[in-house]
Amino acid sequence: MGSPHELSDNNRADRARTNTAWDLLLHPPYSPTESPTDYHANRSLKNWQMNKIYDDLDDLVTDVKAWIASKNHVFFTRGIDRLPSKWEAVIEVDSDYAPE
């Protein structure tokens, strides 16, 4: 067996969509109620950088790399694992902002 292949005949997207057995899920590529800056890693990085002033881009990049190095895999795994429960909380409050 080889790797999977996709056959495409370059149909227009709307026509191709009606010719597949896939269901089209109409949702935005982001949460309309959860700000991207509220996500696990972004919030932690924001706290790390609080009250810091960078002289140039290199200083910023160095600091972000230091922040990444200061976190172990458990930190990132926990943030990813918490996403489904955060999404469920948003759904439970009818798409209003879900508190922590």
XYZ file of N, CA and C in Angstrom:
300
model
N 0.839 -1.179 0.000
C 0.000 0.000 0.000
C 0.882 1.239 0.000
N 0.518 2.199 -0.784
C 1.235 3.461 -0.824
C 0.548 4.488 0.048
N 1.013 5.695 -0.081
C 0.389 6.776 0.684
C -0.935 7.161 0.035
N -1.867 7.740 0.817
C -3.159 8.112 0.240
C -3.017 9.223 -0.786
N -3.894 9.215 -1.768
C -3.886 10.229 -2.814
C -5.259 10.879 -2.901
N -5.275 12.121 -3.255
C -6.534 12.824 -3.480
C -6.660 13.090 -4.966
N -7.783 12.704 -5.533
C -8.043 12.968 -6.938
C -8.894 14.221 -7.032
N -8.464 15.161 -7.813
C -9.186 16.419 -7.935
C -9.350 16.758 -9.402
N -10.564 17.183 -9.773
C -10.774 17.588 -11.159
C -10.955 19.104 -11.257
N -10.573 19.809 -10.205
C -10.602 21.269 -10.162
C -11.993 21.852 -10.389
N -13.010 21.173 -9.883
C -14.366 21.736 -9.933
C -14.443 22.975 -9.064
N -15.429 23.806 -9.355
C -15.668 24.943 -8.477
C -16.020 24.420 -7.090
N -15.634 25.145 -6.076
C -15.805 24.683 -4.694
C -17.258 24.367 -4.356
N -18.197 25.211 -4.783
C -19.596 24.957 -4.420
C -20.136 23.717 -5.116
N -19.706 23.445 -6.330
C -20.141 22.258 -7.037
C -19.514 21.015 -6.432
N -18.249 21.097 -6.098
C -17.557 19.963 -5.492
C -18.171 19.625 -4.138
N -18.581 20.645 -3.411
C -19.157 20.438 -2.087
C -20.438 19.602 -2.190
N -21.232 19.813 -3.223
C -22.479 19.059 -3.363
C -22.238 17.648 -3.881
N -21.072 17.366 -4.410
C -20.777 16.054 -4.969
C -20.040 15.140 -4.007
N -19.823 15.572 -2.789
C -19.117 14.732 -1.828
C -20.091 14.186 -0.808
N -19.668 13.182 -0.092
C -20.485 12.610 0.975
C -20.196 13.293 2.308
N -19.415 14.341 2.282
C -19.047 15.037 3.512
C -20.129 16.026 3.899
N -20.304 16.193 5.197
C -21.204 17.226 5.705
C -20.421 18.518 5.860
N -21.016 19.599 5.430
C -20.384 20.903 5.562
C -20.786 21.506 6.899
N -19.809 21.804 7.743
C -20.069 22.419 9.038
C -19.865 23.918 8.901
N -20.915 24.665 9.099
C -20.843 26.111 8.961
C -20.454 26.723 10.302
N -19.194 26.990 10.467
C -18.714 27.633 11.679
C -17.484 28.453 11.338
N -17.221 29.491 12.108
C -16.045 30.315 11.833
C -14.769 29.552 12.177
N -13.640 29.961 11.634
C -12.374 29.285 11.913
C -11.836 29.605 13.303
N -12.597 30.338 14.084
C -12.201 30.720 15.438
C -13.472 30.791 16.271
N -13.315 30.863 17.567
C -14.478 30.986 18.434
C -14.940 32.433 18.468
N -16.211 32.696 18.169
C -16.691 34.080 18.195
C -16.792 34.646 19.608
N -16.753 33.781 20.624
C -16.892 34.258 21.997
C -15.618 34.131 22.813
N -14.676 33.342 22.361
C -13.422 33.156 23.086
C -12.317 33.875 22.335
N -11.761 34.877 22.937
C -10.688 35.632 22.308
C -9.449 34.757 22.170
N -8.755 34.801 21.022
C -7.528 34.013 20.872
C -6.494 34.329 21.949
N -6.524 35.541 22.479
C -5.551 35.884 23.517
C -5.920 35.296 24.865
N -7.103 34.675 24.979
C -7.480 34.024 26.227
C -7.044 32.566 26.274
N -6.476 32.076 25.216
C -6.074 30.685 25.201
C -4.891 30.464 26.132
N -4.730 29.238 26.538
C -3.774 28.811 27.558
C -2.370 29.398 27.390
N -1.727 29.124 26.286
C -0.341 29.569 26.097
C -0.248 31.084 25.976
N -1.191 31.696 25.260
C -1.129 33.149 25.072
C -1.257 33.892 26.387
N -2.130 33.417 27.264
C -2.321 34.077 28.554
C -1.044 33.988 29.389
N -0.415 32.829 29.381
C 0.820 32.653 30.137
C 1.942 33.525 29.582
N 2.054 33.564 28.260
C 3.082 34.402 27.633
C 2.826 35.877 27.927
N 1.566 36.273 27.902
C 1.207 37.663 28.209
C 1.651 38.025 29.629
N 1.415 37.126 30.575
C 1.855 37.371 31.953
C 3.375 37.430 32.051
N 4.063 36.571 31.306
C 5.529 36.542 31.289
C 6.082 37.882 30.806
N 5.431 38.462 29.814
C 5.938 39.687 29.188
C 5.435 40.973 29.844
N 4.600 40.836 30.861
C 4.029 42.021 31.496
C 5.130 42.963 31.996
N 4.974 44.222 31.676
C 5.892 45.300 32.096
C 7.290 45.192 31.498
N 7.471 44.362 30.479
C 8.768 44.281 29.805
C 8.757 45.211 28.597
N 9.896 45.807 28.334
C 10.066 46.667 27.164
C 11.237 46.109 26.367
N 11.023 45.942 25.062
C 12.050 45.369 24.203
C 12.652 46.465 23.339
N 13.974 46.453 23.237
C 14.665 47.451 22.422
C 14.533 47.167 20.933
N 14.433 45.877 20.588
C 14.312 45.513 19.177
C 13.676 44.133 19.054
N 13.444 43.724 17.832
C 12.791 42.445 17.565
C 13.609 41.276 18.099
N 14.933 41.363 18.007
C 15.782 40.275 18.499
C 15.571 40.038 19.991
N 15.414 41.119 20.763
C 15.160 40.972 22.199
C 13.825 40.274 22.453
N 12.815 40.637 21.678
C 11.507 40.005 21.814
C 11.592 38.517 21.486
N 12.238 38.182 20.378
C 12.369 36.783 19.965
C 13.126 35.990 21.020
N 14.193 36.555 21.551
C 14.979 35.884 22.588
C 14.122 35.621 23.823
N 13.303 36.601 24.201
C 12.459 36.443 25.384
C 11.377 35.390 25.164
N 10.773 35.369 23.989
C 9.753 34.354 23.700
C 10.381 32.964 23.711
N 11.570 32.832 23.162
C 12.264 31.535 23.194
C 12.566 31.122 24.626
N 12.927 32.075 25.474
C 13.188 31.775 26.887
C 11.904 31.310 27.575
N 10.782 31.951 27.232
C 9.501 31.535 27.809
C 9.164 30.104 27.392
N 9.333 29.796 26.113
C 9.056 28.438 25.625
C 9.941 27.427 26.340
N 11.222 27.754 26.489
C 12.155 26.845 27.157
C 11.802 26.653 28.632
N 11.133 27.640 29.229
C 10.787 27.540 30.651
C 9.586 26.625 30.894
N 8.885 26.253 29.844
C 7.691 25.408 29.971
C 8.030 23.976 29.580
N 7.484 23.023 30.328
C 7.672 21.627 29.936
C 6.472 21.163 29.104
N 6.551 19.954 28.599
C 5.492 19.460 27.714
C 4.146 19.353 28.428
N 4.161 19.181 29.738
C 2.910 19.063 30.491
C 2.097 20.355 30.389
N 2.773 21.497 30.410
C 2.091 22.786 30.295
C 1.293 22.851 28.991
N 1.934 22.515 27.884
C 1.267 22.592 26.583
C 0.204 21.502 26.437
N 0.492 20.300 26.935
C -0.470 19.201 26.877
C -1.729 19.547 27.657
N -1.560 20.128 28.836
C -2.707 20.507 29.668
C -3.587 21.523 28.937
N -2.958 22.493 28.291
C -3.728 23.493 27.555
C -4.527 22.887 26.420
N -3.923 21.960 25.698
C -4.620 21.292 24.596
C -5.739 20.406 25.135
N -5.454 19.681 26.221
C -6.458 18.787 26.802
C -7.667 19.541 27.354
N -7.483 20.785 27.760
C -8.580 21.568 28.330
C -9.499 22.171 27.267
N -9.077 22.196 26.010
C -9.892 22.826 24.969
C -11.303 22.246 24.854
N -11.477 20.919 24.800
C -12.850 20.403 24.681
C -13.763 20.854 25.822
N -13.259 20.872 27.051
C -14.113 21.297 28.166
C -14.420 22.789 28.076
N -13.477 23.590 27.576
C -13.750 25.019 27.387
C -14.820 25.208 26.309
N -14.719 24.453 25.220
C -15.721 24.548 24.159
C -17.097 24.126 24.670
N -17.146 23.044 25.473
C -18.414 22.596 26.035
C -19.014 23.666 26.942
N -18.171 24.347 27.710
C -18.658 25.409 28.597
C -19.278 26.545 27.788
N -18.683 26.875 26.651
C -19.240 27.923 25.788
C -20.602 27.488 25.251
N -20.710 26.237 24.845
C -21.975 25.717 24.321
C -23.049 25.721 25.408
N -22.677 25.351 26.634
C -23.645 25.289 27.732
C -24.247 26.648 28.060
N -23.503 27.712 27.857
C -24.036 29.051 28.149
C -24.547 29.713 26.870
N -24.880 28.880 25.890
C -25.464 29.348 24.631
C -24.566 30.347 23.916
N -23.303 29.993 23.803
C -22.294 30.760 23.066
C -21.928 32.092 23.702
N -22.354 32.323 24.934
C -21.852 33.492 25.650
C -20.481 33.140 26.202
N -19.734 34.148 26.589
C -18.385 33.917 27.104
C -18.451 33.012 28.323
N -17.673 31.952 28.312
C -17.662 31.005 29.427
C -16.589 31.397 30.435
N -16.968 31.616 31.687
C -15.968 31.975 32.700
C -15.044 30.808 33.000
N -13.894 31.114 33.553
C -12.912 30.080 33.917
C -13.466 29.169 34.971
